[in-house]
PDB file of C-alpha atoms in Angstrom:
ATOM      1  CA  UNK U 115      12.120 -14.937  -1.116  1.00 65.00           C
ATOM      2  CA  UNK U 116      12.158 -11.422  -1.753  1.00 76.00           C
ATOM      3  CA  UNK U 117       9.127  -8.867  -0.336  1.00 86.00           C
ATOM      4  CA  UNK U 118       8.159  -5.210  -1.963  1.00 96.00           C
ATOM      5  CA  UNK U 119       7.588  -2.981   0.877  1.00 98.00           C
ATOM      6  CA  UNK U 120       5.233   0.235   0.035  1.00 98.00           C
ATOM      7  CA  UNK U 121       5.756   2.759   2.912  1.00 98.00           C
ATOM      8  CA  UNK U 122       2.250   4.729   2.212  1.00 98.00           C
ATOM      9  CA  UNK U 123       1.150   8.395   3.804  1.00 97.00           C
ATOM     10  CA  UNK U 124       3.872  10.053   2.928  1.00 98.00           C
ATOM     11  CA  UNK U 125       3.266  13.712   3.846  1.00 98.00           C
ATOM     12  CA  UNK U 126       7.446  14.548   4.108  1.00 98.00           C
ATOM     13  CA  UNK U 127      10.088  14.450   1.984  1.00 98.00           C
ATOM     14  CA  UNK U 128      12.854  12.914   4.734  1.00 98.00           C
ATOM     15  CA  UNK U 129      10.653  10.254   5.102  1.00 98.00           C
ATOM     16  CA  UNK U 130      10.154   9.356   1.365  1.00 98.00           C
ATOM     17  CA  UNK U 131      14.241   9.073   1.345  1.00 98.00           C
ATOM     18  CA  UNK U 132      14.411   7.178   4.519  1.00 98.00           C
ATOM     19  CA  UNK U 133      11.757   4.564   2.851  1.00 98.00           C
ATOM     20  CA  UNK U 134      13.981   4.852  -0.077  1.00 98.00           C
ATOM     21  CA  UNK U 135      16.915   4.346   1.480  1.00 98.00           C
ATOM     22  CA  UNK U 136      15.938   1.544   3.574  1.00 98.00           C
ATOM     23  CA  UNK U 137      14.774  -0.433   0.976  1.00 97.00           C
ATOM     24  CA  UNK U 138      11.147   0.434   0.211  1.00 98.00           C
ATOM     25  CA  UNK U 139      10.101  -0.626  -3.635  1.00 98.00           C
ATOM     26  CA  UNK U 140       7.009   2.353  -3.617  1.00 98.00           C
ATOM     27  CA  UNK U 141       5.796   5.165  -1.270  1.00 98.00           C
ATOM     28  CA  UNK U 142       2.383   6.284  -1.004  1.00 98.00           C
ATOM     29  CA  UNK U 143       0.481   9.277  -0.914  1.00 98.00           C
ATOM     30  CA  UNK U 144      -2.505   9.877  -0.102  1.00 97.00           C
ATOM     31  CA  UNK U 145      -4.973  12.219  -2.518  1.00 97.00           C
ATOM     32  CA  UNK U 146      -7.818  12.079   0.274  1.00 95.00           C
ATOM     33  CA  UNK U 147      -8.589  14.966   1.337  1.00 91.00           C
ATOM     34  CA  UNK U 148     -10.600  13.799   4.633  1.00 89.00           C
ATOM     35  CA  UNK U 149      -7.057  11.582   5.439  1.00 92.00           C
ATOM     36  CA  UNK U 150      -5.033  12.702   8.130  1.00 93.00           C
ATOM     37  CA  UNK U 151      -2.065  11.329   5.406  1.00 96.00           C
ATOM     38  CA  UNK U 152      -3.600  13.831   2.968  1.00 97.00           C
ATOM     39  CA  UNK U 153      -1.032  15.869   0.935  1.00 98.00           C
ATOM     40  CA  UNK U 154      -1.782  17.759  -2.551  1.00 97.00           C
ATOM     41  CA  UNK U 155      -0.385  16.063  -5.815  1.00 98.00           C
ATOM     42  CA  UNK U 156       1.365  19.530  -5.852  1.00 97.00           C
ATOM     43  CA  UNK U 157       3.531  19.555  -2.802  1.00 98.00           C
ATOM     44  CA  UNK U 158       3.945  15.333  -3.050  1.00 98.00           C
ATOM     45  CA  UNK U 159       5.261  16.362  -7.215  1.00 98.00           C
ATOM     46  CA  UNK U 160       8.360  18.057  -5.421  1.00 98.00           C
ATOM     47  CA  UNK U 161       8.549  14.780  -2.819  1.00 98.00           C
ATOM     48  CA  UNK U 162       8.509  12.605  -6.169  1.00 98.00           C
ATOM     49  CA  UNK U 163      10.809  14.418  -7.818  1.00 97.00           C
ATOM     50  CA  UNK U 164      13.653  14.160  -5.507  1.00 97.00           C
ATOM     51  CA  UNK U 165      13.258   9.751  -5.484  1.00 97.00           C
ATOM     52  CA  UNK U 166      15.670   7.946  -6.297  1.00 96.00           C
ATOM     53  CA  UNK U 167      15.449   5.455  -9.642  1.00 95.00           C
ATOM     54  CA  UNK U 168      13.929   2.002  -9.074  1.00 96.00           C
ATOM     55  CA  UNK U 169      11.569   3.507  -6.442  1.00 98.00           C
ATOM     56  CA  UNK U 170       7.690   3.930  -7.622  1.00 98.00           C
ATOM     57  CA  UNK U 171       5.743   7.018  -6.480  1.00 98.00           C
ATOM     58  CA  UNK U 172       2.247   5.567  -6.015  1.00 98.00           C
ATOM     59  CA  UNK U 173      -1.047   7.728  -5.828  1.00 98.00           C
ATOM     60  CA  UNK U 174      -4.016   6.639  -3.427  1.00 97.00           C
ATOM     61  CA  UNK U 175      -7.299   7.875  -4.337  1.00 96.00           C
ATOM     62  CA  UNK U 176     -11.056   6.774  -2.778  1.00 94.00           C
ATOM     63  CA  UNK U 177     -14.330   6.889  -4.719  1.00 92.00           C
ATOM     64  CA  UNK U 178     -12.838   9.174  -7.677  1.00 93.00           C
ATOM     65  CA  UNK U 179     -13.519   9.693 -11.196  1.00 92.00           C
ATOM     66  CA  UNK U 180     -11.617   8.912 -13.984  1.00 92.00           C
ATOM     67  CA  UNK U 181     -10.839  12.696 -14.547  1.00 92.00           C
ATOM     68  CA  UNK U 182      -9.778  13.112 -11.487  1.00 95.00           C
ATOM     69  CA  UNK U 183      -7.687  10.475 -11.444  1.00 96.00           C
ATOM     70  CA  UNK U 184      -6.163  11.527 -14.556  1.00 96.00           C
ATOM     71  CA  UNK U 185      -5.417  14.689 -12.706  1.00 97.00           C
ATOM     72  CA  UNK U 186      -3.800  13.457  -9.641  1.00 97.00           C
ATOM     73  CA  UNK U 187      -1.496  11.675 -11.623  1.00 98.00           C
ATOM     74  CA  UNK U 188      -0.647  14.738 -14.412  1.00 98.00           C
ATOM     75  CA  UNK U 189       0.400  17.142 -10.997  1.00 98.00           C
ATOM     76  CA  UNK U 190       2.172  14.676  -8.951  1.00 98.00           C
ATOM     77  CA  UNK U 191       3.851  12.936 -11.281  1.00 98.00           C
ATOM     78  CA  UNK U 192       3.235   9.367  -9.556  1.00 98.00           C
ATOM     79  CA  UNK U 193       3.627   6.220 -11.551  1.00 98.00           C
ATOM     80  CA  UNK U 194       0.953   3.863  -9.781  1.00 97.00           C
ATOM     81  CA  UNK U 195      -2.674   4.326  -9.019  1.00 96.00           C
ATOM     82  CA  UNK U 196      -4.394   2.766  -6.039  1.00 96.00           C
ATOM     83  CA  UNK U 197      -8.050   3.118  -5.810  1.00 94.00           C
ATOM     84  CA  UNK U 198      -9.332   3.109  -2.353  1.00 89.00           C
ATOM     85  CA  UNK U 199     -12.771   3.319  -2.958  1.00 85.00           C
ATOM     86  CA  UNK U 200     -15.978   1.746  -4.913  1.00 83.00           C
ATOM     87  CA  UNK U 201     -14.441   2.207  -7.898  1.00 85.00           C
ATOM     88  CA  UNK U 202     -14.250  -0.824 -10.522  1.00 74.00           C
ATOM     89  CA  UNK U 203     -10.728  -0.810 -11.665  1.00 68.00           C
ATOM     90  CA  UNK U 204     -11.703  -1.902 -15.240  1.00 71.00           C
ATOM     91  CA  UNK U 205     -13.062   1.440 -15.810  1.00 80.00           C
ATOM     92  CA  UNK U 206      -9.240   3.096 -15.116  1.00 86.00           C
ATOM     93  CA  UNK U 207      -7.925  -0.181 -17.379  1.00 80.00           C
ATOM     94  CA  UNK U 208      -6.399   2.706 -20.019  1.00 87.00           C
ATOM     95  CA  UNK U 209      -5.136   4.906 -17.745  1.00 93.00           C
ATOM     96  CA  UNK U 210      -1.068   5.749 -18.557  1.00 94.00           C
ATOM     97  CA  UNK U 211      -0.087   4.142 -15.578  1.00 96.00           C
ATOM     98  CA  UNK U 212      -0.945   0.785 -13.611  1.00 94.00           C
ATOM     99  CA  UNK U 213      -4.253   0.252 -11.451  1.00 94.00           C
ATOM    100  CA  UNK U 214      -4.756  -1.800  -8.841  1.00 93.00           C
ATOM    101  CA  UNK U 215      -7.784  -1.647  -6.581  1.00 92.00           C
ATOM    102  CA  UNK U 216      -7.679  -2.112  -2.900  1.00 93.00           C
ATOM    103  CA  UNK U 217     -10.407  -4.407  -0.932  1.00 93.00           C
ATOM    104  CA  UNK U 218     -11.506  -4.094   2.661  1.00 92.00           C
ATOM    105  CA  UNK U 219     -11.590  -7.483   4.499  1.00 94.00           C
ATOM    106  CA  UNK U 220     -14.220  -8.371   6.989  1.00 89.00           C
ATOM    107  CA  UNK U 221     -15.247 -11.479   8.148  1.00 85.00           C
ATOM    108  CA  UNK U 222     -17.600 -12.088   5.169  1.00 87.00           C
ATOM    109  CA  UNK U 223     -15.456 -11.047   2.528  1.00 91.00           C
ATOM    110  CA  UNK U 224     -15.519 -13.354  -0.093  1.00 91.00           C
ATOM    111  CA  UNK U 225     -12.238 -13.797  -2.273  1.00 92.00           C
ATOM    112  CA  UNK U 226     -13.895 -15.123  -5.367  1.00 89.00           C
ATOM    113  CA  UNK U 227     -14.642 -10.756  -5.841  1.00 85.00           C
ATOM    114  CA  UNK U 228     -11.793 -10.879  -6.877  1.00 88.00           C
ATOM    115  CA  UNK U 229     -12.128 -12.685  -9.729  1.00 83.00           C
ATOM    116  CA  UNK U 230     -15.102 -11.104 -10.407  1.00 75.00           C
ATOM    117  CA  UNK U 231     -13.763  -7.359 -10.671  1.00 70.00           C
ATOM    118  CA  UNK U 232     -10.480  -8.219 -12.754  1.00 65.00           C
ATOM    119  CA  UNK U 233      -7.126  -6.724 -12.218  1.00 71.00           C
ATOM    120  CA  UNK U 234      -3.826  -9.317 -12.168  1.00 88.00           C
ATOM    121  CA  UNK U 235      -3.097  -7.096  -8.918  1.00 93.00           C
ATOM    122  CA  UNK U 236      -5.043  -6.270  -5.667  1.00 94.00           C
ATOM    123  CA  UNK U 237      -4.666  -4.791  -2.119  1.00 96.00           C
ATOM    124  CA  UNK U 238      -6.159  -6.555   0.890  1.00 96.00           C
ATOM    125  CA  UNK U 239      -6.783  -3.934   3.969  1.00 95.00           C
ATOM    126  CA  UNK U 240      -8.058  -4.666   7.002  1.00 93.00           C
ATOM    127  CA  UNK U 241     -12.571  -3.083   7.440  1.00 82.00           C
ATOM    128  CA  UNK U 242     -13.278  -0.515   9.938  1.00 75.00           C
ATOM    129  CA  UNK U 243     -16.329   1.153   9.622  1.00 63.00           C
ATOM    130  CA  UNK U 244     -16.001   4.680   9.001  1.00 58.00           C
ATOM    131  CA  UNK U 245     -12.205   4.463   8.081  1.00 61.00           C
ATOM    132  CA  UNK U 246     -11.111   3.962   4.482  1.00 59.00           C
ATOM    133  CA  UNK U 247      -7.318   2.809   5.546  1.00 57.00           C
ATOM    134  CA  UNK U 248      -4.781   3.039   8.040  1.00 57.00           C
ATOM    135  CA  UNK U 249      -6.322   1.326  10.521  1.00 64.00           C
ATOM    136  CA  UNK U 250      -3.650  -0.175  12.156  1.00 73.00           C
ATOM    137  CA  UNK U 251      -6.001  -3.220  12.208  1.00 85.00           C
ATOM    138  CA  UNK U 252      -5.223  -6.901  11.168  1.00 93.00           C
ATOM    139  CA  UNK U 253      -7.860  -9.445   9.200  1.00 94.00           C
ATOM    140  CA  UNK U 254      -7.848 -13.312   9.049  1.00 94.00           C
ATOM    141  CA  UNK U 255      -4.743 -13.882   7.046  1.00 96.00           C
ATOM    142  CA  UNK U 256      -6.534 -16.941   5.842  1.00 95.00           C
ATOM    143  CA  UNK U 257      -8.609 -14.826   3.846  1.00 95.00           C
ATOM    144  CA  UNK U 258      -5.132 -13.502   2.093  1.00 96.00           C
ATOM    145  CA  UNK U 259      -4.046 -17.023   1.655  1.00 96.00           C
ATOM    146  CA  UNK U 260      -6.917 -18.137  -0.441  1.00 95.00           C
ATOM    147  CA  UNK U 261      -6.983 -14.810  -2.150  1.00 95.00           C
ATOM    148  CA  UNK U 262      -3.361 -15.377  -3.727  1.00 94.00           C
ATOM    149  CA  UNK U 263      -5.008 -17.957  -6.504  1.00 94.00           C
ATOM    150  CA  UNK U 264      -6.468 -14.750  -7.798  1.00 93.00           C
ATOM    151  CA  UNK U 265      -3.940 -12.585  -8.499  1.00 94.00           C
ATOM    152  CA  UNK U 266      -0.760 -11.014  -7.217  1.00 95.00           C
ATOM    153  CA  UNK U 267      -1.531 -10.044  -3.390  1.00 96.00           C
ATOM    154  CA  UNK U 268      -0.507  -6.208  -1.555  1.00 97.00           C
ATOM    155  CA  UNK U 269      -1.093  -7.238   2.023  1.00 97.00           C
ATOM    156  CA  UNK U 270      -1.886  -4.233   3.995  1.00 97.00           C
ATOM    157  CA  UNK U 271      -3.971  -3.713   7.395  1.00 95.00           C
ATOM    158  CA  UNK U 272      -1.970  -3.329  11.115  1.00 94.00           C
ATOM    159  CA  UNK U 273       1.844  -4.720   9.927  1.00 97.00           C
ATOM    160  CA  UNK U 274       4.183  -3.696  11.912  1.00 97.00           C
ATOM    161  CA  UNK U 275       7.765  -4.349  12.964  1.00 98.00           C
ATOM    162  CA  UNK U 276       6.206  -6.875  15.378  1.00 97.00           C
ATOM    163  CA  UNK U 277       4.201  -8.880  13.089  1.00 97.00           C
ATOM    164  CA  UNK U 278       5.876  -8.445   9.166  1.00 97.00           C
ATOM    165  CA  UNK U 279       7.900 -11.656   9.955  1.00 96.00           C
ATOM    166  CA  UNK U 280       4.894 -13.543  10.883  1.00 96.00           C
ATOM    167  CA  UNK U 281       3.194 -11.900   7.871  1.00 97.00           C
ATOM    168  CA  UNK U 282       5.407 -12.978   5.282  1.00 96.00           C
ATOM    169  CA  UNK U 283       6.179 -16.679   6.543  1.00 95.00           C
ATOM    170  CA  UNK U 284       2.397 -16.812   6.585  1.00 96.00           C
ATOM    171  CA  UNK U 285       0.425 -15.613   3.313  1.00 97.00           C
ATOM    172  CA  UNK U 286       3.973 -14.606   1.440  1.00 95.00           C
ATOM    173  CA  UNK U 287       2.435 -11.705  -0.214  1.00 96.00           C
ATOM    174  CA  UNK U 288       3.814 -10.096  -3.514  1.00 96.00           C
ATOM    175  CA  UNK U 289       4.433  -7.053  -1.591  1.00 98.00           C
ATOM    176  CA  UNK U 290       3.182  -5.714   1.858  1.00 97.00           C
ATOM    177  CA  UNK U 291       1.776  -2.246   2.525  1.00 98.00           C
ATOM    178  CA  UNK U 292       2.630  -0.438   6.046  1.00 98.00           C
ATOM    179  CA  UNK U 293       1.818   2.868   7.149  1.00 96.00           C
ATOM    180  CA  UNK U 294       0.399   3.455  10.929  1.00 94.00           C
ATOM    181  CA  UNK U 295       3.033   0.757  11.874  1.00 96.00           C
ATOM    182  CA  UNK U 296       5.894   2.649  11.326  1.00 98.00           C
ATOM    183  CA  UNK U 297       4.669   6.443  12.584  1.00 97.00           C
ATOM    184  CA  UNK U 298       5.004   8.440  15.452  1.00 96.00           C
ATOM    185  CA  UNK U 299       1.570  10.404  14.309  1.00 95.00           C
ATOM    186  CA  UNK U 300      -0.344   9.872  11.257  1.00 93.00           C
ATOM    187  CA  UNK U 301       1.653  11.101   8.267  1.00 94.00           C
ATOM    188  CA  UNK U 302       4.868  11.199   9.946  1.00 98.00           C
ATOM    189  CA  UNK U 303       7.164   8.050   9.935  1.00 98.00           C
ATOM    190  CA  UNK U 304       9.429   7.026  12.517  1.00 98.00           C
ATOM    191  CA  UNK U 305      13.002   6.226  11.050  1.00 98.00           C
ATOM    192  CA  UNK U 306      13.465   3.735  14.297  1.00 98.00           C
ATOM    193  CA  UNK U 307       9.975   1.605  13.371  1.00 98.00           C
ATOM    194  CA  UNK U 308      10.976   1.870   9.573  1.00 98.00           C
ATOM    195  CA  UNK U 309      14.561   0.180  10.477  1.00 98.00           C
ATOM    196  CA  UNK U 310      13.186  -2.226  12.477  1.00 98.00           C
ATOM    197  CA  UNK U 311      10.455  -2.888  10.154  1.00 98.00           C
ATOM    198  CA  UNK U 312      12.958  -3.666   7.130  1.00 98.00           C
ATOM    199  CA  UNK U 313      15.446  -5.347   9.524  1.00 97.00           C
ATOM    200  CA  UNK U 314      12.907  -7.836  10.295  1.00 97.00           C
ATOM    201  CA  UNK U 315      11.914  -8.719   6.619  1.00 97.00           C
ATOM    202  CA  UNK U 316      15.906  -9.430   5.702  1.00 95.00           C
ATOM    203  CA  UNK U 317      15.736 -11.764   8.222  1.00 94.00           C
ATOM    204  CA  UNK U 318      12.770 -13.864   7.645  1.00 93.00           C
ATOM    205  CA  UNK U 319      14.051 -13.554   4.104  1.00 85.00           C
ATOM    206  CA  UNK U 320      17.366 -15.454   5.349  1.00 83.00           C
ATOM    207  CA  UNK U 321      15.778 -17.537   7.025  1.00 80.00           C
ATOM    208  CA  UNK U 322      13.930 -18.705   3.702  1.00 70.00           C
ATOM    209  CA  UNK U 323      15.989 -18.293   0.838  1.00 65.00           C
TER     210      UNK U 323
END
């Protein structure tokens, strides 16, 4: 068993090459402007530039066009697209890099969306009215369990050091997403939560190989 880890609101370059150096497959940044994880494409370019190989630079966006999305991507430089918002992915299908379109769970969420709005990849987060991510907030892992048939599964919403182990045993995502879990304010990551964070995965990763 092997889990992607995507360290997202990265606002700082030491934490990008912490994530990196820990083991983290992607970092996120933010292209919100309302986020308190916001950071221009400009100043996250110079964060991007600086990554080591075999880590992907991953842009988050919410309710955006399709020119603005094109570009995010053409001043930061990142190599993934994640659309936060109402978008329908199938409308960014052509972009030069990959899409894939995050979902916010609440109770009624219905999985089967996801076979109705395409995409071979998908992000579950957790709903909280008025807050587009970060919420620190788990959902029914259940829901992420049946929503694997669908497609390849980013589990995101309240992991933490405490509860990635359980995570993973659980739904076994194709990658988990983490960002309030492993900060000492939003948009600046604790190295200690990161390390324990990562520590935790290698062992539940042991413990099923």
């Amino acid at each position: 068993m092997i889990t992607r880890v995507k360290i997202c609101g990265i606002t700082r370059a030491e934490d990008a090459e912490a994530a990196a150096d820990l083991g983290a497959a992607a970092v996120g940044f933010i292209f919100v402007k309302n986020s308190p994880r916001s950071i221009d494409p400009d100043k996250a370019r110079h964060i991007i530039h600086a990554l080591p190989p075999f880590v992907t630079p991953v842009g988050v966006l919410a309710d955006t066009s399709r020119a603005e999305a094109l570009a995010a991507i053409a001043k930061s430089g990142v190599r993934c697209l994640q659309l936060h918002g109402k978008e329908d992915s199938r409308e960014f299908a052509d972009l030069p890099i990959p899409v894939y379109r995050v979902y916010r769970v609440s109770p009624e969420f219905d999985p089967a969306t996801l076979k109705e709005n395409g995409g071979s990849t998908f992000m579950l987060d957790t709903f909280v009215d008025g807050i587009a991510g970060g919420t620190g907030t788990t959902f029914d892992w259940k829901i992420a369990i049946e929503a694997k048939q669908f497609g390849r599964l980013i589990l995101s919403g309240g992991i933490n050091p405490e509860n990635v182990a359980e995570a993973i045993r659980r739904v076994a995502p194709y990658a988990i997403d983490v960002s309030s879990g492993v900060e000492r304010s939003p948009g600046v990551k604790d190295y200690q939560k990161m390390q324990s964070l990562f520590e935790a995965i290698r062992r539940v990763e042991v413990t099923h190989s």
